[in-house]
GROMACS .gro file of C-alpha atoms in nm:
model
  425
    1MET     CA    1  -0.008   0.019   0.026
    2ALA     CA    2   0.186   0.318  -0.115
    3VAL     CA    3   0.192   0.611   0.124
    4LYS     CA    4   0.186   0.968  -0.039
    5TYR     CA    5   0.364   1.133   0.284
    6GLU     CA    6   0.690   1.053   0.452
    7CYS     CA    7   0.636   0.936   0.806
    8CYS     CA    8   0.874   1.205   0.945
    9ASN     CA    9   0.651   1.476   0.737
   10VAL     CA   10   0.468   1.664   0.969
   11GLU     CA   11   0.164   1.709   0.777
   12PHE     CA   12   0.149   1.318   0.788
   13TRP     CA   13   0.116   1.323   1.173
   14LYS     CA   14  -0.151   1.611   1.141
   15ARG     CA   15  -0.399   1.394   0.910
   16ILE     CA   16  -0.326   1.104   1.112
   17LEU     CA   17  -0.415   1.312   1.383
   18ILE     CA   18  -0.732   1.474   1.221
   19ILE     CA   19  -0.845   1.107   1.138
   20GLN     CA   20  -0.822   1.008   1.456
   21VAL     CA   21  -1.077   1.294   1.588
   22LEU     CA   22  -1.296   1.204   1.320
   23VAL     CA   23  -1.311   0.860   1.404
   24MET     CA   24  -1.381   0.921   1.785
   25PHE     CA   25  -1.614   1.209   1.716
   26ALA     CA   26  -1.804   0.972   1.470
   27GLY     CA   27  -1.812   0.705   1.734
   28PHE     CA   28  -1.929   0.962   1.983
   29MET     CA   29  -2.213   1.064   1.777
   30SER     CA   30  -2.329   0.715   1.697
   31GLY     CA   31  -2.323   0.613   2.057
   32LEU     CA   32  -2.531   0.907   2.161
   33THR     CA   33  -2.769   0.834   1.898
   34LEU     CA   34  -2.853   0.518   2.036
   35GLY     CA   35  -2.786   0.604   2.407
   36LEU     CA   36  -2.998   0.917   2.428
   37MET     CA   37  -3.289   0.828   2.167
   38SER     CA   38  -3.364   0.496   2.352
   39LEU     CA   39  -3.407   0.691   2.679
   40SER     CA   40  -3.795   0.760   2.676
   41LEU     CA   41  -3.944   1.096   2.838
   42VAL     CA   42  -4.111   0.870   3.093
   43ASP     CA   43  -3.820   0.647   3.192
   44LEU     CA   44  -3.628   0.981   3.255
   45GLU     CA   45  -3.908   1.142   3.436
   46VAL     CA   46  -3.965   0.829   3.648
   47LEU     CA   47  -3.576   0.838   3.709
   48ALA     CA   48  -3.571   1.191   3.788
   49LYS     CA   49  -3.824   1.173   4.048
   50SER     CA   50  -3.771   0.851   4.214
   51GLY     CA   51  -3.451   0.708   4.122
   52THR     CA   52  -3.111   0.678   4.299
   53PRO     CA   53  -2.954   0.987   4.393
   54ARG     CA   54  -2.686   0.952   4.117
   55ASP     CA   55  -2.957   0.840   3.858
   56ARG     CA   56  -3.190   1.147   3.974
   57HIS     CA   57  -2.874   1.368   3.887
   58HIS     CA   58  -2.826   1.246   3.585
   59ALA     CA   59  -3.181   1.203   3.426
   60SER     CA   60  -3.252   1.582   3.556
   61LYS     CA   61  -2.958   1.667   3.299
   62ILE     CA   62  -3.055   1.462   3.009
   63LEU     CA   63  -3.405   1.553   3.021
   64PRO     CA   64  -3.401   1.920   2.865
   65VAL     CA   65  -3.178   1.772   2.586
   66VAL     CA   66  -3.386   1.520   2.492
   67ARG     CA   67  -3.761   1.672   2.514
   68ASN     CA   68  -3.717   1.795   2.165
   69GLN     CA   69  -3.611   1.424   2.003
   70HIS     CA   70  -3.653   1.518   1.634
   71LEU     CA   71  -3.418   1.814   1.686
   72LEU     CA   72  -3.171   1.589   1.884
   73LEU     CA   73  -3.172   1.341   1.626
   74CYS     CA   74  -3.141   1.527   1.326
   75THR     CA   75  -2.843   1.719   1.507
   76LEU     CA   76  -2.666   1.396   1.591
   77LEU     CA   77  -2.687   1.240   1.247
   78ILE     CA   78  -2.581   1.541   1.063
   79CYS     CA   79  -2.252   1.561   1.266
   80ASN     CA   80  -2.197   1.171   1.231
   81ALA     CA   81  -2.241   1.227   0.876
   82ILE     CA   82  -2.022   1.492   0.831
   83ALA     CA   83  -1.746   1.324   1.056
   84MET     CA   84  -1.786   0.988   0.831
   85GLU     CA   85  -1.792   1.175   0.486
   86ALA     CA   86  -1.474   1.363   0.615
   87LEU     CA   87  -1.248   1.084   0.681
   88PRO     CA   88  -1.212   0.907   0.326
   89VAL     CA   89  -1.106   1.272   0.252
   90PHE     CA   90  -0.797   1.278   0.444
   91LEU     CA   91  -0.730   0.900   0.406
   92ASP     CA   92  -0.688   0.932   0.029
   93SER     CA   93  -0.437   1.210   0.069
   94LEU     CA   94  -0.240   0.938   0.268
   95VAL     CA   95  -0.270   0.611   0.089
   96VAL     CA   96  -0.420   0.496  -0.261
   97TRP     CA   97  -0.812   0.494  -0.340
   98TRP     CA   98  -0.902   0.150  -0.193
   99GLY     CA   99  -0.675   0.161   0.075
  100ALA     CA  100  -0.871   0.482   0.197
  101ILE     CA  101  -1.199   0.266   0.159
  102LEU     CA  102  -1.057  -0.030   0.327
  103ILE     CA  103  -0.920   0.164   0.613
  104SER     CA  104  -1.217   0.414   0.660
  105VAL     CA  105  -1.487   0.108   0.650
  106THR     CA  106  -1.269  -0.054   0.918
  107LEU     CA  107  -1.216   0.230   1.160
  108ILE     CA  108  -1.589   0.354   1.130
  109LEU     CA  109  -1.715  -0.003   1.151
  110LEU     CA  110  -1.523  -0.097   1.471
  111PHE     CA  111  -1.431   0.241   1.645
  112GLY     CA  112  -1.705   0.414   1.517
  113GLU     CA  113  -2.013   0.195   1.556
  114ILE     CA  114  -1.975  -0.109   1.726
  115ILE     CA  115  -1.740  -0.001   2.036
  116PRO     CA  116  -1.946   0.306   2.099
  117GLN     CA  117  -2.282   0.196   2.067
  118SER     CA  118  -2.183  -0.117   2.275
  119ILE     CA  119  -2.060   0.111   2.541
  120CYS     CA  120  -2.352   0.370   2.534
  121SER     CA  121  -2.638   0.093   2.535
  122ARG     CA  122  -2.504  -0.003   2.881
  123HIS     CA  123  -2.403   0.343   3.010
  124GLY     CA  124  -2.612   0.580   2.831
  125LEU     CA  125  -2.730   0.761   3.133
  126ALA     CA  126  -2.439   0.839   3.311
  127ILE     CA  127  -2.241   0.937   2.959
  128GLY     CA  128  -2.555   1.142   2.843
  129ALA     CA  129  -2.573   1.351   3.170
  130THR     CA  130  -2.178   1.364   3.097
  131VAL     CA  131  -2.176   1.532   2.777
  132ALA     CA  132  -2.531   1.725   2.788
  133PRO     CA  133  -2.336   2.040   2.772
  134VAL     CA  134  -2.155   1.941   2.449
  135VAL     CA  135  -2.450   1.802   2.300
  136ARG     CA  136  -2.633   2.158   2.366
  137VAL     CA  137  -2.352   2.339   2.184
  138LEU     CA  138  -2.362   2.115   1.878
  139VAL     CA  139  -2.759   2.152   1.876
  140TRP     CA  140  -2.723   2.535   1.841
  141ILE     CA  141  -2.431   2.508   1.559
  142CYS     CA  142  -2.629   2.249   1.348
  143PHE     CA  143  -2.965   2.440   1.470
  144PRO     CA  144  -2.999   2.612   1.102
  145VAL     CA  145  -3.005   2.287   0.915
  146ALA     CA  146  -3.129   2.055   1.200
  147TYR     CA  147  -3.409   2.275   1.270
  148PRO     CA  148  -3.613   2.278   0.939
  149ILE     CA  149  -3.571   1.903   0.903
  150SER     CA  150  -3.693   1.846   1.252
  151LYS     CA  151  -4.001   2.047   1.194
  152LEU     CA  152  -4.069   1.857   0.880
  153LEU     CA  153  -4.036   1.531   1.063
  154ASP     CA  154  -4.286   1.663   1.340
  155PHE     CA  155  -4.521   1.745   1.077
  156LEU     CA  156  -4.489   1.400   0.870
  157LEU     CA  157  -4.448   1.170   1.182
  158GLY     CA  158  -4.602   1.382   1.458
  159HIS     CA  159  -4.429   1.409   1.815
  160ARG     CA  160  -4.337   1.125   1.991
  161HIS     CA  161  -4.559   1.013   2.234
  162GLU     CA  162  -4.465   0.888   2.573
  163ALA     CA  163  -4.466   0.533   2.587
  164LEU     CA  164  -4.728   0.453   2.869
  165PHE     CA  165  -4.791   0.128   2.925
  166HIS     CA  166  -5.144  -0.085   2.914
  167ARG     CA  167  -5.270  -0.273   3.224
  168ALA     CA  168  -5.170  -0.607   3.104
  169GLU     CA  169  -4.809  -0.478   3.022
  170LEU     CA  170  -4.796  -0.291   3.361
  171LYS     CA  171  -4.896  -0.657   3.521
  172THR     CA  172  -4.606  -0.834   3.323
  173LEU     CA  173  -4.369  -0.566   3.409
  174VAL     CA  174  -4.444  -0.602   3.786
  175ASN     CA  175  -4.439  -0.984   3.776
  176LEU     CA  176  -4.080  -0.954   3.634
  177HIS     CA  177  -3.968  -0.730   3.912
  178GLY     CA  178  -4.070  -1.021   4.178
  179HIS     CA  179  -3.849  -1.240   4.330
  180GLU     CA  180  -3.969  -1.530   4.185
  181ALA     CA  181  -3.909  -1.411   3.819
  182GLY     CA  182  -3.503  -1.468   3.918
  183LYS     CA  183  -3.402  -1.128   3.743
  184GLY     CA  184  -3.307  -0.963   4.101
  185GLY     CA  185  -3.628  -0.761   4.157
  186GLU     CA  186  -3.707  -0.626   4.483
  187LEU     CA  187  -4.103  -0.706   4.516
  188THR     CA  188  -4.186  -0.976   4.702
  189HIS     CA  189  -4.483  -1.247   4.582
  190HIS     CA  190  -4.737  -1.074   4.800
  191GLU     CA  191  -4.677  -0.715   4.705
  192THR     CA  192  -4.679  -0.827   4.299
  193THR     CA  193  -5.019  -1.010   4.393
  194ILE     CA  194  -5.173  -0.701   4.543
  195ILE     CA  195  -5.031  -0.485   4.269
  196ALA     CA  196  -5.178  -0.710   3.991
  197GLY     CA  197  -5.509  -0.740   4.196
  198ALA     CA  198  -5.539  -0.370   4.176
  199LEU     CA  199  -5.483  -0.348   3.797
  200GLU     CA  200  -5.750  -0.638   3.760
  201LEU     CA  201  -5.982  -0.475   3.985
  202ALA     CA  202  -6.130  -0.216   3.724
  203GLU     CA  203  -6.180  -0.505   3.506
  204LYS     CA  204  -6.403  -0.702   3.741
  205ILE     CA  205  -6.766  -0.608   3.823
  206ALA     CA  206  -7.037  -0.715   4.089
  207SER     CA  207  -7.124  -1.022   3.959
  208ASP     CA  208  -6.746  -1.141   3.998
  209ALA     CA  209  -6.739  -1.105   4.342
  210MET     CA  210  -7.079  -1.145   4.497
  211THR     CA  211  -7.231  -1.422   4.723
  212HIS     CA  212  -7.519  -1.571   4.496
  213ILE     CA  213  -7.832  -1.502   4.668
  214THR     CA  214  -7.902  -1.895   4.726
  215GLU     CA  215  -7.586  -1.880   4.916
  216THR     CA  216  -7.637  -1.578   5.147
  217PHE     CA  217  -7.785  -1.608   5.512
  218CYS     CA  218  -8.043  -1.398   5.558
  219ILE     CA  219  -8.373  -1.351   5.771
  220ASP     CA  220  -8.724  -1.288   5.744
  221ILE     CA  221  -8.842  -0.970   5.879
  222ASN     CA  222  -9.143  -1.119   6.036
  223SER     CA  223  -8.903  -1.364   6.216
  224LYS     CA  224  -8.912  -1.374   6.589
  225LEU     CA  225  -8.582  -1.300   6.795
  226ASP     CA  226  -8.566  -1.605   6.999
  227ARG     CA  227  -8.296  -1.827   7.111
  228ASP     CA  228  -8.312  -2.048   6.820
  229LEU     CA  229  -8.297  -1.750   6.580
  230MET     CA  230  -7.991  -1.569   6.792
  231ASN     CA  231  -7.817  -1.882   6.800
  232LEU     CA  232  -7.818  -1.921   6.408
  233ILE     CA  233  -7.693  -1.556   6.355
  234LEU     CA  234  -7.413  -1.631   6.590
  235LYS     CA  235  -7.340  -1.972   6.443
  236ASN     CA  236  -7.273  -1.817   6.116
  237GLY     CA  237  -7.058  -1.536   6.239
  238HIS     CA  238  -7.162  -1.234   6.044
  239SER     CA  239  -7.120  -0.872   6.169
  240ARG     CA  240  -7.435  -0.775   5.942
  241VAL     CA  241  -7.751  -0.998   5.846
  242PRO     CA  242  -7.934  -0.911   5.548
  243VAL     CA  243  -8.335  -0.885   5.602
  244TYR     CA  244  -8.575  -0.970   5.374
  245HIS     CA  245  -8.974  -0.964   5.329
  246ASP     CA  246  -9.183  -1.278   5.190
  247GLN     CA  247  -8.887  -1.424   5.000
  248PRO     CA  248  -8.507  -1.422   5.000
  249SER     CA  249  -8.488  -1.227   4.670
  250ASN     CA  250  -8.683  -0.937   4.810
  251ILE     CA  251  -8.382  -0.815   5.040
  252ILE     CA  252  -8.487  -0.465   5.207
  253GLY     CA  253  -8.217  -0.392   5.465
  254LEU     CA  254  -8.006  -0.507   5.713
  255ILE     CA  255  -7.932  -0.534   6.082
  256LEU     CA  256  -7.623  -0.485   6.305
  257VAL     CA  257  -7.548  -0.813   6.498
  258LYS     CA  258  -7.401  -0.569   6.760
  259ASN     CA  259  -7.766  -0.393   6.780
  260LEU     CA  260  -7.892  -0.711   6.889
  261LEU     CA  261  -7.709  -0.730   7.214
  262THR     CA  262  -7.972  -0.547   7.440
  263ILE     CA  263  -8.232  -0.728   7.297
  264ASP     CA  264  -8.452  -0.951   7.560
  265LEU     CA  265  -8.484  -1.293   7.393
  266GLU     CA  266  -8.761  -1.383   7.602
  267ASN     CA  267  -8.979  -1.115   7.477
  268GLU     CA  268  -8.961  -1.299   7.116
  269ALA     CA  269  -8.974  -0.963   6.984
  270PRO     CA  270  -9.044  -0.997   6.563
  271VAL     CA  271  -8.710  -0.850   6.352
  272LYS     CA  272  -8.889  -0.560   6.241
  273SER     CA  273  -8.911  -0.412   6.565
  274VAL     CA  274  -8.530  -0.355   6.579
  275THR     CA  275  -8.319  -0.143   6.406
  276ILE     CA  276  -8.304  -0.189   6.045
  277ARG     CA  277  -8.053  -0.028   5.798
  278ARG     CA  278  -8.101   0.051   5.457
  279ILE     CA  279  -7.872  -0.149   5.221
  280PRO     CA  280  -7.768   0.011   4.880
  281ARG     CA  281  -7.837  -0.181   4.564
  282VAL     CA  282  -7.571  -0.180   4.302
  283PRO     CA  283  -7.620  -0.341   3.917
  284GLU     CA  284  -7.465  -0.693   3.853
  285THR     CA  285  -7.228  -0.496   3.598
  286MET     CA  286  -7.119  -0.230   3.813
  287PRO     CA  287  -6.717  -0.222   3.858
  288LEU     CA  288  -6.567  -0.317   4.165
  289TYR     CA  289  -6.376   0.035   4.199
  290ASP     CA  290  -6.711   0.186   4.218
  291ILE     CA  291  -6.851  -0.055   4.439
  292LEU     CA  292  -6.563   0.022   4.647
  293ASN     CA  293  -6.618   0.402   4.656
  294GLU     CA  294  -6.944   0.366   4.750
  295PHE     CA  295  -6.858   0.137   5.077
  296GLN     CA  296  -6.578   0.457   5.136
  297LYS     CA  297  -6.887   0.690   5.210
  298GLY     CA  298  -6.974   0.493   5.520
  299HIS     CA  299  -7.345   0.432   5.456
  300SER     CA  300  -7.278   0.054   5.449
  301HIS     CA  301  -7.012  -0.200   5.403
  302MET     CA  302  -7.278  -0.428   5.236
  303ALA     CA  303  -7.492  -0.383   4.916
  304VAL     CA  304  -7.763  -0.629   4.745
  305VAL     CA  305  -7.674  -0.707   4.390
  306ILE     CA  306  -7.953  -0.643   4.147
  307ARG     CA  307  -8.040  -0.726   3.784
  308HIS     CA  308  -8.275  -0.502   3.594
  309CYS     CA  309  -8.568  -0.678   3.384
  310ASP     CA  310  -8.816  -0.613   3.167
  311LYS     CA  311  -9.172  -0.703   3.224
  312THR     CA  312  -9.147  -1.015   3.064
  313GLY     CA  313  -8.877  -1.098   3.312
  314GLN     CA  314  -8.574  -1.102   3.087
  315GLN     CA  315  -8.251  -0.919   3.167
  316SER     CA  316  -8.240  -0.584   3.081
  317SER     CA  317  -7.951  -0.419   2.881
  318ASN     CA  318  -7.955  -0.098   3.119
  319ASN     CA  319  -7.772  -0.199   3.431
  320ASN     CA  320  -7.602   0.166   3.450
  321SER     CA  321  -7.795   0.315   3.716
  322TYR     CA  322  -7.714   0.313   4.064
  323GLU     CA  323  -7.970   0.365   4.340
  324SER     CA  324  -7.861   0.398   4.702
  325ALA     CA  325  -8.244   0.372   4.786
  326ARG     CA  326  -8.174   0.609   5.082
  327ASP     CA  327  -8.538   0.801   5.094
  328VAL     CA  328  -8.594   0.842   5.514
  329LYS     CA  329  -8.546   1.208   5.556
  330VAL     CA  330  -8.450   1.347   5.891
  331ASP     CA  331  -8.519   1.691   6.051
  332ILE     CA  332  -8.196   1.852   6.179
  333ASP     CA  333  -8.342   2.186   6.303
  334GLY     CA  334  -8.561   2.249   6.609
  335GLU     CA  335  -8.730   1.959   6.848
  336ASN     CA  336  -8.730   1.577   6.775
  337THR     CA  337  -9.002   1.538   6.524
  338PRO     CA  338  -9.260   1.249   6.591
  339ARG     CA  339  -9.056   1.016   6.328
  340GLN     CA  340  -8.702   1.058   6.559
  341GLU     CA  341  -8.936   0.962   6.850
  342LYS     CA  342  -9.030   0.668   6.674
  343LEU     CA  343  -8.678   0.558   6.573
  344LYS     CA  344  -8.585   0.633   6.959
  345THR     CA  345  -8.850   0.393   7.065
  346LYS     CA  346  -8.680   0.137   6.855
  347MET     CA  347  -8.304   0.207   6.910
  348SER     CA  348  -8.108   0.121   7.181
  349PHE     CA  349  -8.039   0.419   7.428
  350HIS     CA  350  -7.654   0.450   7.334
  351LEU     CA  351  -7.718   0.415   6.966
  352TRP     CA  352  -7.995   0.717   7.011
  353LYS     CA  353  -7.741   0.943   7.158
  354SER     CA  354  -7.489   0.854   6.921
  355PHE     CA  355  -7.766   0.984   6.655
  356GLN     CA  356  -7.820   1.254   6.832
  357ASN     CA  357  -7.482   1.389   6.938
  358ALA     CA  358  -7.380   1.344   6.552
  359ASN     CA  359  -7.685   1.542   6.431
  360ASN     CA  360  -7.614   1.838   6.706
  361CYS     CA  361  -7.211   1.828   6.584
  362LYS     CA  362  -7.349   1.873   6.213
  363ARG     CA  363  -7.567   2.160   6.313
  364GLY     CA  364  -7.317   2.361   6.509
  365GLY     CA  365  -7.019   2.247   6.362
  366SER     CA  366  -6.773   2.399   6.109
  367GLN     CA  367  -6.921   2.162   5.837
  368SER     CA  368  -7.283   2.285   5.910
  369ARG     CA  369  -7.331   2.420   5.535
  370LYS     CA  370  -7.274   2.069   5.407
  371TRP     CA  371  -7.578   1.940   5.613
  372SER     CA  372  -7.965   2.060   5.520
  373LYS     CA  373  -8.302   1.942   5.631
  374ASN     CA  374  -8.333   1.709   5.374
  375MET     CA  375  -8.069   1.489   5.471
  376TYR     CA  376  -8.089   1.116   5.385
  377SER     CA  377  -8.076   0.884   5.709
  378ASP     CA  378  -7.937   0.517   5.696
  379ILE     CA  379  -8.225   0.406   5.895
  380LEU     CA  380  -8.533   0.217   5.746
  381GLU     CA  381  -8.857   0.282   5.893
  382ILE     CA  382  -9.111  -0.024   5.854
  383ASP     CA  383  -9.459   0.081   5.829
  384GLU     CA  384  -9.699  -0.186   5.956
  385ASN     CA  385  -9.928  -0.153   5.667
  386SER     CA  386  -9.619  -0.128   5.403
  387ILE     CA  387  -9.326  -0.307   5.400
  388PRO     CA  388  -9.048  -0.167   5.136
  389LYS     CA  389  -8.977  -0.409   4.868
  390LEU     CA  390  -8.764  -0.412   4.540
  391PRO     CA  391  -8.897  -0.252   4.223
  392GLU     CA  392  -9.065  -0.484   3.991
  393LYS     CA  393  -8.820  -0.440   3.741
  394GLU     CA  394  -8.515  -0.528   3.964
  395GLU     CA  395  -8.415  -0.893   4.095
  396ALA     CA  396  -8.192  -0.960   4.373
  397VAL     CA  397  -7.919  -1.188   4.261
  398GLY     CA  398  -7.651  -1.163   4.537
  399ILE     CA  399  -7.476  -0.981   4.803
  400ILE     CA  400  -7.173  -0.793   4.790
  401THR     CA  401  -6.936  -0.661   5.088
  402MET     CA  402  -6.638  -0.463   5.154
  403GLU     CA  403  -6.466  -0.804   5.226
  404ASP     CA  404  -6.555  -0.941   4.891
  405VAL     CA  405  -6.395  -0.624   4.693
  406ILE     CA  406  -6.083  -0.637   4.930
  407GLU     CA  407  -6.028  -0.995   4.846
  408GLU     CA  408  -6.044  -0.934   4.481
  409LEU     CA  409  -5.785  -0.694   4.564
  410LEU     CA  410  -5.555  -0.919   4.756
  411GLN     CA  411  -5.653  -1.193   4.527
  412GLY     CA  412  -5.676  -1.433   4.807
  413GLU     CA  413  -5.966  -1.534   5.089
  414ILE     CA  414  -5.955  -1.311   5.429
  415PHE     CA  415  -6.016  -1.575   5.714
  416ASP     CA  416  -6.143  -1.452   6.057
  417GLU     CA  417  -6.192  -1.609   6.363
  418THR     CA  418  -6.538  -1.762   6.275
  419ASP     CA  419  -6.388  -1.885   5.940
  420HIS     CA  420  -6.076  -2.078   6.108
  421HIS     CA  421  -6.353  -2.207   6.362
  422PHE     CA  422  -6.561  -2.372   6.088
  423GLU     CA  423  -6.234  -2.491   5.886
  424HIS     CA  424  -6.116  -2.679   6.199
  425SER     CA  425  -6.431  -2.840   6.310
   0.00000   0.00000   0.00000
């Protein structure tokens, strides 16, 4: 291979130095193209807010540089193209033309592509943060050429959207971060299970978590509270028991078992003589997230799941309505109304004092503006002549509780003392 300059010539060494600089610059641009463009804005924002102190520092320096990604891409490619096109020119002045092509291809492929991209693909965040000021200078130098091209790319391709994950992708990502995946993740099995359950909760509806009406323990409103019924209630171990009229599918309310502590069983009083609370009604297609929000309001931790039917008894497609069925009004101002006096006779003394104190606090407290005379009560008033029942177009198909929703979230059964008792008996 013929050399056009003597080795001792100063011009020869200048050209060798320029060739080295061009190869390093081309590799620098190629590595940054892969390293910076592979970092999504979402990843950088996550690292900037919740990464390690070192990652937060690096991400905060890179974010302003990569926000306009088309401008950054044009700048890096223009600089890389200039270096690669200038390299054969200087090589051609040193060796013959075929030698210049062979050497330039070898240098660009090895030192301008493979090695820089291998390094930047693994340490792109640290390298990008280190050279961020240099990249800013290159952007301003290439701005007259890169900016029009970047705007054209924005017009033709649109801005690059942030790559957010779908629910299924997030679930897979969480599973990969678990211990069981064998990839060094920090999440335990219980953590991944709960996160996956929260992601799946939005796709589940009331019918997926409810207890079917045929498997629900409930009592008739006309039943007598004797020892047999009380023993049956205690044996089932529920804190709330649904109350029905005529048939189990006509659930009209519920009783709190703790309210039965003051009942004299020798009198065998009917169930309708004790405090019966209203039970919310939710469509069977209602998402569990919405049901959880209703439970959080504190009116009840149990709801009856209904199915809307037409006059022929067929299931209706309109299951989007949600009726809380709370239509007992309580007068806040003034003395106790006859309705409240009637409630007082039906409630134990401590329950009535709690009810009255709550009304007094709301009337005189700082939140009195949120309360009015038409406030809804959770207490069901039983009329001897007319007992509430479900509308004709509604059919009770099951019962859902707060525990059912939490079990779907945890993706496992919740056992209390009574459940364990039955399990071992």
